[in-house]
Amino acid sequence: MKKAFLHYLISSCFLLACCITLIVWPWRSISEKDFEGLKANIENGAYIYNAAGCHSCHLDENKSEDPHLLAGGHILKSDFGNFIVPNISPHPIAGIGNWTRLEFATALVDGVSPKGQHYYPAFPYTSYAQMSKQDIVDLFAYIKTLPEISTPTPSSDIKFPFNIRLGLGPWKLFFHSKQGRNSGLNNEISLERGAYIVEALAHCGECHTPRSVNGSLIHNKAYSGVNSAQGRGAIPNITPHENGIGSWSEEEIVEYLASGFTPEFDSAGGNMASVIEKTSKLTEEDIKSIALYLKSLRPLP
Amino acid sequence: MIFKALKTVAIISVLSLSNLSAIAHDGVEMGSEMSARHYVMKSVASAASVAVPMLKGGEFDKNAATLAAASMAAAGNAFPYLFTNEDAGSEGTKASANIWSDKAGFDSISLQMANAGHDAYVAAKAGDEEGFKAAFGQAMKTCRACHSKYREK
């Protein structure tokens, strides 16, 4: 009797451990096969680098304003603690110089580091996972051409229990779809291209979509703005609702993304000014595609 | 003394050029330094709304261009004197703490705006359409450059 109970106990503990492992395990969804035959185009990589705004976070703006120096060190403050943005320059020790193309892609798509650790979604892999494989290959090749910086990254200061990275396993199960997206044609104005830039590359929703208490984006309130996230002031609603940019024409959205001037001739400030710095370098077709896509969003108050 | 007089002249010229009827309706309390900033900012927006159609190839109106450029120059000259109270983070302002921690940088970019506005003024007054467009464009570039560092959101 005793033996049977012990047997039962051990096997249920084992089963439970298996289930927990399955949930918290940093699963990888891609392999080298996904990239077979893809040749890197560094010029497109530079374009993607700008559109994805890698340097918005990975640049150490206290040391340099050169958008090619990915020293990291920028602090992202959140309710979960302070995330310190890492060095992703091609330095072999301090940066990602020793990473393979697959490891880089795994970071973007699965949010998993080469050491097999989950990344916090402060790194917007929930958006980058939608990038096309070609763009990932090009971006990696471009970052490899940038200057190496030897500054090591200090560790982030995350509050308990969020500092346990394994906890991100179940989070990803619910909130990270890893669904790819068609990149559309980059020389044509289309909804598909606009969606690709807004959702996958420029990750507009990471700021403009409200988040739930667990830090995930609330998709049925997409782009309706956030009252007060990081720092002060509200992040505006960018849906075509009267509380958002419903009164803006497509031309006015294009003008804003190209020059930073609103229809009332206010000029973007703070983080958005830094975003305009990037959108202003996109091709005319791509800016128009973004405007087309924003106008097609569901109007939300 | 001369400094103070210059400051007053700069502010008065901005206010006289700005769209006063718009200001009267926006409900900002008169008198405080913060509201003065808002008026001057509005004068810049008004100047831009006059000049931008010309910059985009619309008909060049010498008088309107001259006034718009003067307004830009005056605002650029006024900004360094409109942020004496360190009030970053308080109600009603988007001013960033960077203005006070890096006053020299803030003043320098204001001066760039003033100088470009002045160049645009001289060109417009002489009927030099291309010169006006180039200089006014430069003045407008300082809007984003300044807002990205010295304004929240």
Tab-separated table of C-alpha atoms in Angstrom:
chain	number	residue	atom	x	y	z
A	1	MET	CA	0.000	0.000	0.000
A	2	LYS	CA	2.733	2.353	1.089
A	3	LYS	CA	4.793	1.338	-1.899
A	4	ALA	CA	1.936	1.999	-4.307
A	5	PHE	CA	1.411	5.461	-2.855
A	6	LEU	CA	5.105	6.287	-3.141
A	7	HIS	CA	5.060	5.059	-6.694
A	8	TYR	CA	2.048	7.250	-7.455
A	9	LEU	CA	3.673	10.261	-5.785
A	10	ILE	CA	6.930	9.918	-7.662
A	11	SER	CA	5.286	9.476	-11.038
A	12	SER	CA	2.957	12.437	-10.541
A	13	CYS	CA	5.886	14.614	-9.460
A	14	PHE	CA	7.728	13.495	-12.567
A	15	LEU	CA	4.751	14.277	-14.795
A	16	LEU	CA	4.335	17.686	-13.189
A	17	ALA	CA	8.021	18.439	-13.668
A	18	CYS	CA	7.706	17.444	-17.327
A	19	CYS	CA	4.718	19.746	-17.818
A	20	ILE	CA	6.453	22.680	-16.119
A	21	THR	CA	9.575	22.123	-18.189
A	22	LEU	CA	7.507	22.056	-21.379
A	23	ILE	CA	5.912	25.370	-20.461
A	24	VAL	CA	8.980	27.279	-19.281
A	25	TRP	CA	11.394	25.848	-21.873
A	26	PRO	CA	12.812	28.449	-24.285
A	27	TRP	CA	11.513	26.788	-27.442
A	28	ARG	CA	13.013	27.722	-30.771
A	29	SER	CA	10.707	27.706	-33.766
A	30	ILE	CA	13.202	28.251	-36.570
A	31	SER	CA	16.179	26.423	-37.990
A	32	GLU	CA	18.910	27.007	-40.554
A	33	LYS	CA	16.564	25.476	-43.133
A	34	ASP	CA	14.352	28.579	-43.013
A	35	PHE	CA	17.249	30.650	-44.320
A	36	GLU	CA	18.527	28.326	-47.020
A	37	GLY	CA	19.483	30.086	-50.213
A	38	LEU	CA	18.984	33.601	-48.799
A	39	LYS	CA	21.776	35.997	-49.729
A	40	ALA	CA	22.346	39.084	-47.599
A	41	ASN	CA	21.690	42.500	-49.115
A	42	ILE	CA	23.513	44.972	-46.896
A	43	GLU	CA	21.872	48.011	-48.476
A	44	ASN	CA	18.425	46.658	-47.608
A	45	GLY	CA	19.802	45.753	-44.177
A	46	ALA	CA	20.647	49.406	-43.567
A	47	TYR	CA	17.129	50.382	-44.617
A	48	ILE	CA	15.563	47.794	-42.289
A	49	TYR	CA	17.870	48.897	-39.460
A	50	ASN	CA	16.501	52.422	-39.750
A	51	ALA	CA	12.874	51.331	-40.181
A	52	ALA	CA	13.061	48.958	-37.199
A	53	GLY	CA	14.699	51.709	-35.130
A	54	CYS	CA	17.270	49.404	-33.499
A	55	HIS	CA	19.337	52.429	-32.519
A	56	SER	CA	16.356	54.042	-30.755
A	57	CYS	CA	17.154	51.821	-27.784
A	58	HIS	CA	20.568	50.262	-28.377
A	59	LEU	CA	22.381	53.560	-28.820
A	60	ASP	CA	23.959	55.055	-25.729
A	61	GLU	CA	22.744	58.589	-26.262
A	62	ASN	CA	24.772	59.918	-23.342
A	63	LYS	CA	27.989	58.993	-25.055
A	64	SER	CA	27.270	59.560	-28.719
A	65	GLU	CA	24.516	60.516	-31.105
A	66	ASP	CA	26.033	58.504	-33.930
A	67	PRO	CA	23.242	56.074	-34.918
A	68	HIS	CA	25.778	53.374	-35.787
A	69	LEU	CA	27.249	52.894	-32.324
A	70	LEU	CA	25.195	50.184	-30.635
A	71	ALA	CA	26.872	50.390	-27.236
A	72	GLY	CA	23.653	49.874	-25.270
A	73	GLY	CA	23.357	51.139	-21.718
A	74	HIS	CA	20.083	52.997	-22.169
A	75	ILE	CA	17.709	52.327	-19.246
A	76	LEU	CA	14.082	51.431	-19.960
A	77	LYS	CA	12.069	52.105	-16.830
A	78	SER	CA	8.950	50.005	-16.277
A	79	ASP	CA	6.674	48.705	-13.530
A	80	PHE	CA	8.685	45.479	-13.589
A	81	GLY	CA	12.017	47.166	-12.943
A	82	ASN	CA	14.736	48.818	-14.980
A	83	PHE	CA	15.818	47.096	-18.167
A	84	ILE	CA	19.303	47.978	-19.327
A	85	VAL	CA	19.524	47.787	-23.109
A	86	PRO	CA	22.457	45.570	-24.167
A	87	ASN	CA	25.426	46.253	-26.406
A	88	ILE	CA	24.572	44.725	-29.819
A	89	SER	CA	27.595	46.043	-31.662
A	90	PRO	CA	29.574	43.341	-33.515
A	91	HIS	CA	32.152	43.142	-30.705
A	92	PRO	CA	32.862	39.415	-30.121
A	93	ILE	CA	32.699	39.612	-26.308
A	94	ALA	CA	30.675	42.680	-25.323
A	95	GLY	CA	28.345	42.548	-28.321
A	96	ILE	CA	26.926	40.010	-30.760
A	97	GLY	CA	30.056	39.510	-32.875
A	98	ASN	CA	30.159	35.776	-32.176
A	99	TRP	CA	26.511	35.156	-32.931
A	100	THR	CA	25.481	33.085	-35.909
A	101	ARG	CA	22.767	34.201	-38.279
A	102	LEU	CA	20.436	31.613	-36.773
A	103	GLU	CA	21.115	32.826	-33.222
A	104	PHE	CA	20.328	36.382	-34.309
A	105	ALA	CA	17.110	35.247	-35.984
A	106	THR	CA	16.149	33.201	-32.902
A	107	ALA	CA	16.526	36.312	-30.753
A	108	LEU	CA	14.215	38.297	-33.063
A	109	VAL	CA	11.628	35.595	-33.712
A	110	ASP	CA	11.551	33.493	-30.529
A	111	GLY	CA	12.893	35.993	-28.035
A	112	VAL	CA	15.537	33.491	-26.961
A	113	SER	CA	19.237	34.251	-26.471
A	114	PRO	CA	22.079	32.077	-27.819
A	115	LYS	CA	22.517	30.809	-24.246
A	116	GLY	CA	18.920	29.642	-24.283
A	117	GLN	CA	17.480	32.331	-22.011
A	118	HIS	CA	14.150	34.044	-22.554
A	119	TYR	CA	14.334	37.746	-23.385
A	120	TYR	CA	11.980	40.159	-21.712
A	121	PRO	CA	9.475	41.645	-24.170
A	122	ALA	CA	11.023	45.075	-23.475
A	123	PHE	CA	12.944	43.865	-26.527
A	124	PRO	CA	10.041	43.982	-29.012
A	125	TYR	CA	10.385	40.468	-30.438
A	126	THR	CA	6.603	40.127	-30.442
A	127	SER	CA	6.793	42.627	-33.342
A	128	TYR	CA	10.102	41.572	-34.890
A	129	ALA	CA	8.904	37.948	-35.063
A	130	GLN	CA	6.706	39.130	-37.947
A	131	MET	CA	9.735	40.199	-40.020
A	132	SER	CA	10.461	38.405	-43.270
A	133	LYS	CA	13.392	35.970	-43.217
A	134	GLN	CA	15.111	37.956	-45.961
A	135	ASP	CA	14.946	41.179	-43.937
A	136	ILE	CA	16.361	39.384	-40.871
A	137	VAL	CA	19.290	38.083	-42.915
A	138	ASP	CA	19.926	41.546	-44.393
A	139	LEU	CA	19.684	43.264	-41.013
A	140	PHE	CA	22.151	40.833	-39.451
A	141	ALA	CA	24.628	41.375	-42.279
A	142	TYR	CA	24.312	45.148	-41.890
A	143	ILE	CA	24.818	45.151	-38.103
A	144	LYS	CA	27.980	43.088	-38.671
A	145	THR	CA	29.431	46.022	-40.651
A	146	LEU	CA	29.012	48.525	-37.786
A	147	PRO	CA	31.837	49.529	-35.404
A	148	GLU	CA	32.709	47.161	-32.554
A	149	ILE	CA	32.278	48.619	-29.081
A	150	SER	CA	33.878	46.908	-26.101
A	151	THR	CA	31.659	48.385	-23.352
A	152	PRO	CA	30.068	45.482	-21.438
A	153	THR	CA	26.389	45.689	-20.529
A	154	PRO	CA	25.498	45.859	-16.821
A	155	SER	CA	22.725	43.501	-15.767
A	156	SER	CA	19.158	44.753	-15.610
A	157	ASP	CA	17.540	45.506	-12.292
A	158	ILE	CA	14.249	43.600	-12.398
A	159	LYS	CA	11.953	43.151	-9.416
A	160	PHE	CA	11.057	39.755	-7.955
A	161	PRO	CA	9.320	37.598	-9.232
A	162	PHE	CA	9.808	39.064	-12.718
A	163	ASN	CA	13.569	38.537	-12.464
A	164	ILE	CA	12.979	34.802	-12.974
A	165	ARG	CA	13.269	34.534	-16.736
A	166	LEU	CA	11.672	31.089	-16.884
A	167	GLY	CA	8.424	32.839	-15.995
A	168	LEU	CA	8.438	34.215	-19.524
A	169	GLY	CA	7.778	30.727	-20.899
A	170	PRO	CA	4.095	30.723	-19.989
A	171	TRP	CA	3.873	34.422	-20.895
A	172	LYS	CA	5.046	33.643	-24.417
A	173	LEU	CA	2.623	30.740	-24.648
A	174	PHE	CA	-0.227	33.225	-24.364
A	175	PHE	CA	1.140	36.448	-25.826
A	176	HIS	CA	3.793	35.654	-28.423
A	177	SER	CA	2.380	34.241	-31.639
A	178	LYS	CA	5.626	34.067	-33.703
A	179	GLN	CA	3.466	34.458	-36.800
A	180	GLY	CA	5.393	35.799	-39.780
A	181	ARG	CA	4.046	38.466	-42.105
A	182	ASN	CA	4.449	39.120	-45.812
A	183	SER	CA	6.760	42.098	-46.313
A	184	GLY	CA	4.942	43.372	-49.412
A	185	LEU	CA	6.763	45.105	-52.253
A	186	ASN	CA	9.025	47.944	-51.178
A	187	ASN	CA	8.441	50.016	-54.305
A	188	GLU	CA	4.673	49.953	-54.267
A	189	ILE	CA	2.085	51.684	-52.099
A	190	SER	CA	0.015	48.930	-50.508
A	191	LEU	CA	-1.876	48.047	-47.345
A	192	GLU	CA	0.228	44.916	-46.999
A	193	ARG	CA	3.465	46.896	-47.030
A	194	GLY	CA	2.041	49.478	-44.611
A	195	ALA	CA	0.963	46.733	-42.212
A	196	TYR	CA	4.401	45.132	-42.445
A	197	ILE	CA	6.218	48.369	-41.574
A	198	VAL	CA	3.834	49.390	-38.783
A	199	GLU	CA	3.473	45.944	-37.178
A	200	ALA	CA	6.758	44.151	-37.810
A	201	LEU	CA	9.458	46.772	-38.313
A	202	ALA	CA	8.530	50.099	-36.742
A	203	HIS	CA	6.671	48.347	-33.873
A	204	CYS	CA	4.371	51.375	-33.425
A	205	GLY	CA	2.035	49.374	-31.179
A	206	GLU	CA	4.739	48.864	-28.553
A	207	CYS	CA	4.052	52.434	-27.431
A	208	HIS	CA	0.675	53.344	-28.960
A	209	THR	CA	-1.234	50.214	-27.839
A	210	PRO	CA	-2.211	49.923	-24.163
A	211	ARG	CA	-0.823	47.043	-22.119
A	212	SER	CA	-2.452	44.776	-19.576
A	213	VAL	CA	-1.028	44.258	-16.071
A	214	ASN	CA	1.178	41.418	-17.300
A	215	GLY	CA	2.812	43.675	-19.876
A	216	SER	CA	1.146	42.198	-22.962
A	217	LEU	CA	-0.429	44.398	-25.625
A	218	ILE	CA	-4.232	44.601	-25.527
A	219	HIS	CA	-4.957	43.834	-29.164
A	220	ASN	CA	-8.627	44.822	-29.169
A	221	LYS	CA	-7.503	48.308	-28.131
A	222	ALA	CA	-4.692	48.433	-30.682
A	223	TYR	CA	-3.263	51.894	-31.380
A	224	SER	CA	-5.826	53.684	-29.220
A	225	GLY	CA	-3.126	55.389	-27.177
A	226	VAL	CA	-1.864	55.142	-23.629
A	227	ASN	CA	-2.594	57.561	-20.832
A	228	SER	CA	0.734	57.569	-19.109
A	229	ALA	CA	3.318	54.909	-19.814
A	230	GLN	CA	6.993	55.679	-19.452
A	231	GLY	CA	7.695	59.206	-18.364
A	232	ARG	CA	5.094	61.934	-18.509
A	233	GLY	CA	2.341	62.802	-20.897
A	234	ALA	CA	-0.016	60.702	-22.939
A	235	ILE	CA	0.892	58.656	-25.986
A	236	PRO	CA	-1.737	59.617	-28.549
A	237	ASN	CA	-4.423	57.548	-30.177
A	238	ILE	CA	-3.394	56.943	-33.812
A	239	THR	CA	-6.551	55.219	-35.024
A	240	PRO	CA	-8.868	57.061	-37.447
A	241	HIS	CA	-11.226	58.023	-34.602
A	242	GLU	CA	-12.061	61.639	-33.741
A	243	ASN	CA	-9.998	61.172	-30.548
A	244	GLY	CA	-7.152	59.993	-32.720
A	245	ILE	CA	-6.077	61.120	-36.149
A	246	GLY	CA	-9.501	60.759	-37.758
A	247	SER	CA	-9.398	64.343	-38.973
A	248	TRP	CA	-5.998	63.887	-40.644
A	249	SER	CA	-5.894	63.160	-44.349
A	250	GLU	CA	-3.483	60.572	-45.716
A	251	GLU	CA	-1.373	63.449	-47.054
A	252	GLU	CA	-1.214	64.985	-43.587
A	253	ILE	CA	-0.050	61.694	-42.064
A	254	VAL	CA	2.609	61.460	-44.762
A	255	GLU	CA	3.700	65.045	-44.039
A	256	TYR	CA	3.939	64.287	-40.313
A	257	LEU	CA	6.043	61.161	-40.803
A	258	ALA	CA	8.299	62.959	-43.271
A	259	SER	CA	8.777	66.286	-41.492
A	260	GLY	CA	7.389	65.929	-37.957
A	261	PHE	CA	4.835	68.694	-38.459
A	262	THR	CA	1.210	68.062	-37.529
A	263	PRO	CA	-1.561	69.681	-39.607
A	264	GLU	CA	-1.560	72.476	-36.979
A	265	PHE	CA	2.197	72.926	-37.429
A	266	ASP	CA	3.077	71.592	-34.053
A	267	SER	CA	6.338	69.692	-34.256
A	268	ALA	CA	6.810	66.220	-32.746
A	269	GLY	CA	8.759	66.149	-29.504
A	270	GLY	CA	10.499	63.689	-27.195
A	271	ASN	CA	10.518	60.048	-28.293
A	272	MET	CA	8.332	60.747	-31.313
A	273	ALA	CA	10.851	63.264	-32.662
A	274	SER	CA	13.382	60.442	-32.601
A	275	VAL	CA	10.883	58.206	-34.434
A	276	ILE	CA	10.335	60.916	-37.085
A	277	GLU	CA	14.104	60.995	-37.546
A	278	LYS	CA	13.720	57.409	-38.815
A	279	THR	CA	10.395	57.612	-40.682
A	280	SER	CA	11.647	60.675	-42.573
A	281	LYS	CA	14.302	58.433	-44.160
A	282	LEU	CA	11.791	55.890	-45.496
A	283	THR	CA	10.916	55.866	-49.187
A	284	GLU	CA	7.902	57.873	-50.277
A	285	GLU	CA	6.082	54.648	-51.161
A	286	ASP	CA	6.677	53.224	-47.699
A	287	ILE	CA	5.513	56.386	-45.898
A	288	LYS	CA	2.381	56.429	-48.053
A	289	SER	CA	1.817	52.739	-47.289
A	290	ILE	CA	2.004	53.498	-43.563
A	291	ALA	CA	-0.567	56.288	-43.948
A	292	LEU	CA	-2.829	53.962	-45.929
A	293	TYR	CA	-2.587	51.309	-43.211
A	294	LEU	CA	-3.191	53.731	-40.316
A	295	LYS	CA	-6.280	55.026	-42.085
A	296	SER	CA	-7.525	51.436	-42.403
A	297	LEU	CA	-7.301	50.702	-38.662
A	298	ARG	CA	-10.450	50.199	-36.624
A	299	PRO	CA	-11.385	53.620	-35.166
A	300	LEU	CA	-11.221	53.356	-31.368
A	301	PRO	CA	-11.995	56.029	-28.781
B	1	MET	CA	19.496	97.163	-19.104
B	2	ILE	CA	19.956	96.974	-22.860
B	3	PHE	CA	19.639	93.214	-22.543
B	4	LYS	CA	16.310	93.528	-20.810
B	5	ALA	CA	15.066	96.024	-23.373
B	6	LEU	CA	16.076	93.674	-26.173
B	7	LYS	CA	14.259	90.842	-24.482
B	8	THR	CA	11.094	92.918	-24.199
B	9	VAL	CA	11.341	94.002	-27.817
B	10	ALA	CA	11.757	90.390	-28.884
B	11	ILE	CA	8.726	89.237	-26.936
B	12	ILE	CA	6.529	92.122	-28.009
B	13	SER	CA	7.410	91.648	-31.647
B	14	VAL	CA	6.516	87.986	-31.435
B	15	LEU	CA	3.216	88.648	-29.728
B	16	SER	CA	2.234	91.349	-32.172
B	17	LEU	CA	2.925	89.082	-35.099
B	18	SER	CA	1.180	86.052	-33.747
B	19	ASN	CA	-2.406	85.159	-34.311
B	20	LEU	CA	-3.956	86.991	-31.387
B	21	SER	CA	-7.515	85.904	-31.951
B	22	ALA	CA	-6.471	82.246	-31.731
B	23	ILE	CA	-4.609	82.958	-28.525
B	24	ALA	CA	-7.535	84.774	-26.952
B	25	HIS	CA	-9.692	81.691	-27.312
B	26	ASP	CA	-7.375	79.003	-26.049
B	27	GLY	CA	-7.972	79.735	-22.383
B	28	VAL	CA	-4.350	79.865	-21.262
B	29	GLU	CA	-3.848	82.071	-18.251
B	30	MET	CA	-2.238	85.377	-19.196
B	31	GLY	CA	0.823	86.679	-17.488
B	32	SER	CA	2.844	83.644	-16.520
B	33	GLU	CA	6.078	82.704	-18.197
B	34	MET	CA	4.548	79.384	-19.226
B	35	SER	CA	1.678	81.057	-21.053
B	36	ALA	CA	4.125	83.439	-22.756
B	37	ARG	CA	5.938	80.379	-24.104
B	38	HIS	CA	2.706	78.978	-25.429
B	39	TYR	CA	1.951	82.245	-27.258
B	40	VAL	CA	5.387	82.323	-28.817
B	41	MET	CA	5.061	78.664	-29.862
B	42	LYS	CA	1.722	79.503	-31.459
B	43	SER	CA	3.329	82.386	-33.310
B	44	VAL	CA	5.833	79.907	-34.755
B	45	ALA	CA	3.029	77.567	-35.823
B	46	SER	CA	1.226	80.522	-37.448
B	47	ALA	CA	4.394	81.592	-39.244
B	48	ALA	CA	4.937	78.037	-40.478
B	49	SER	CA	1.353	77.759	-41.698
B	50	VAL	CA	1.919	80.907	-43.767
B	51	ALA	CA	5.312	79.905	-45.114
B	52	VAL	CA	4.945	76.174	-45.772
B	53	PRO	CA	2.577	76.508	-48.763
B	54	MET	CA	5.177	78.817	-50.338
B	55	LEU	CA	7.980	76.377	-49.531
B	56	LYS	CA	5.982	73.711	-51.309
B	57	GLY	CA	5.799	75.682	-54.511
B	58	GLY	CA	2.757	77.861	-53.817
B	59	GLU	CA	2.666	81.501	-54.849
B	60	PHE	CA	5.347	83.617	-53.165
B	61	ASP	CA	3.809	86.498	-51.231
B	62	LYS	CA	6.617	88.870	-50.323
B	63	ASN	CA	4.838	90.596	-47.437
B	64	ALA	CA	3.481	87.419	-45.862
B	65	ALA	CA	6.882	85.738	-46.222
B	66	THR	CA	8.626	88.705	-44.602
B	67	LEU	CA	6.239	88.689	-41.638
B	68	ALA	CA	6.494	84.927	-41.188
B	69	ALA	CA	10.290	85.066	-41.246
B	70	ALA	CA	10.367	87.967	-38.776
B	71	SER	CA	8.146	85.978	-36.475
B	72	MET	CA	10.515	82.988	-36.613
B	73	ALA	CA	13.516	85.198	-35.899
B	74	ALA	CA	11.768	86.902	-33.000
B	75	ALA	CA	10.709	83.587	-31.473
B	76	GLY	CA	14.227	82.206	-31.746
B	77	ASN	CA	15.536	85.287	-29.990
B	78	ALA	CA	12.884	85.073	-27.296
B	79	PHE	CA	13.158	81.386	-26.332
B	80	PRO	CA	16.317	81.663	-24.215
B	81	TYR	CA	14.497	84.180	-21.982
B	82	LEU	CA	11.238	82.291	-21.682
B	83	PHE	CA	12.539	79.394	-19.628
B	84	THR	CA	13.843	81.060	-16.488
B	85	ASN	CA	11.557	79.131	-14.121
B	86	GLU	CA	12.655	75.544	-13.841
B	87	ASP	CA	9.217	73.949	-14.111
B	88	ALA	CA	9.811	70.667	-15.975
B	89	GLY	CA	7.274	68.090	-14.854
B	90	SER	CA	4.697	70.587	-13.639
B	91	GLU	CA	1.128	70.802	-14.860
B	92	GLY	CA	0.605	72.328	-18.304
B	93	THR	CA	4.139	72.132	-19.629
B	94	LYS	CA	5.937	69.650	-21.858
B	95	ALA	CA	9.262	71.352	-21.202
B	96	SER	CA	12.012	68.811	-20.558
B	97	ALA	CA	14.456	69.075	-17.669
B	98	ASN	CA	17.177	69.064	-20.354
B	99	ILE	CA	16.477	72.769	-20.969
B	100	TRP	CA	17.909	73.629	-17.574
B	101	SER	CA	20.552	70.938	-17.352
B	102	ASP	CA	21.864	71.934	-20.785
B	103	LYS	CA	20.942	75.611	-21.017
B	104	ALA	CA	23.875	76.365	-23.322
B	105	GLY	CA	22.674	73.746	-25.836
B	106	PHE	CA	19.130	75.054	-25.645
B	107	ASP	CA	20.254	78.648	-26.164
B	108	SER	CA	22.468	77.638	-29.044
B	109	ILE	CA	19.658	75.904	-30.931
B	110	SER	CA	17.371	78.903	-30.261
B	111	LEU	CA	20.035	81.116	-31.773
B	112	GLN	CA	20.230	78.866	-34.840
B	113	MET	CA	16.493	79.346	-35.278
B	114	ALA	CA	16.845	83.112	-34.844
B	115	ASN	CA	19.678	83.326	-37.347
B	116	ALA	CA	17.907	81.229	-39.962
B	117	GLY	CA	14.734	83.258	-39.394
B	118	HIS	CA	16.748	86.450	-39.842
B	119	ASP	CA	18.292	85.184	-43.077
B	120	ALA	CA	14.818	84.291	-44.326
B	121	TYR	CA	13.609	87.774	-43.349
B	122	VAL	CA	16.399	89.514	-45.259
B	123	ALA	CA	15.820	87.315	-48.313
B	124	ALA	CA	12.039	87.756	-48.261
B	125	LYS	CA	12.321	91.515	-47.886
B	126	ALA	CA	14.594	91.640	-50.922
B	127	GLY	CA	12.106	89.514	-52.892
B	128	ASP	CA	14.563	86.607	-53.069
B	129	GLU	CA	12.115	83.687	-53.138
B	130	GLU	CA	14.696	80.890	-53.294
B	131	GLY	CA	16.785	82.428	-50.512
B	132	PHE	CA	13.672	82.732	-48.362
B	133	LYS	CA	12.678	79.115	-48.943
B	134	ALA	CA	16.127	77.787	-48.099
B	135	ALA	CA	16.526	79.852	-44.932
B	136	PHE	CA	12.971	79.302	-43.710
B	137	GLY	CA	13.431	75.566	-44.269
B	138	GLN	CA	16.532	75.729	-42.075
B	139	ALA	CA	14.589	77.564	-39.384
B	140	MET	CA	11.906	74.869	-39.445
B	141	LYS	CA	14.488	72.128	-39.055
B	142	THR	CA	15.368	73.552	-35.672
B	143	CYS	CA	11.798	72.816	-34.457
B	144	ARG	CA	12.315	69.059	-34.439
B	145	ALA	CA	15.952	69.252	-33.426
B	146	CYS	CA	14.953	71.250	-30.361
B	147	HIS	CA	11.782	69.316	-29.529
B	148	SER	CA	13.552	65.971	-29.677
B	149	LYS	CA	15.899	66.953	-26.885
B	150	TYR	CA	14.142	69.671	-24.947
B	151	ARG	CA	10.500	68.670	-25.050
B	152	GLU	CA	8.710	65.664	-23.568
B	153	LYS	CA	6.486	63.960	-26.141
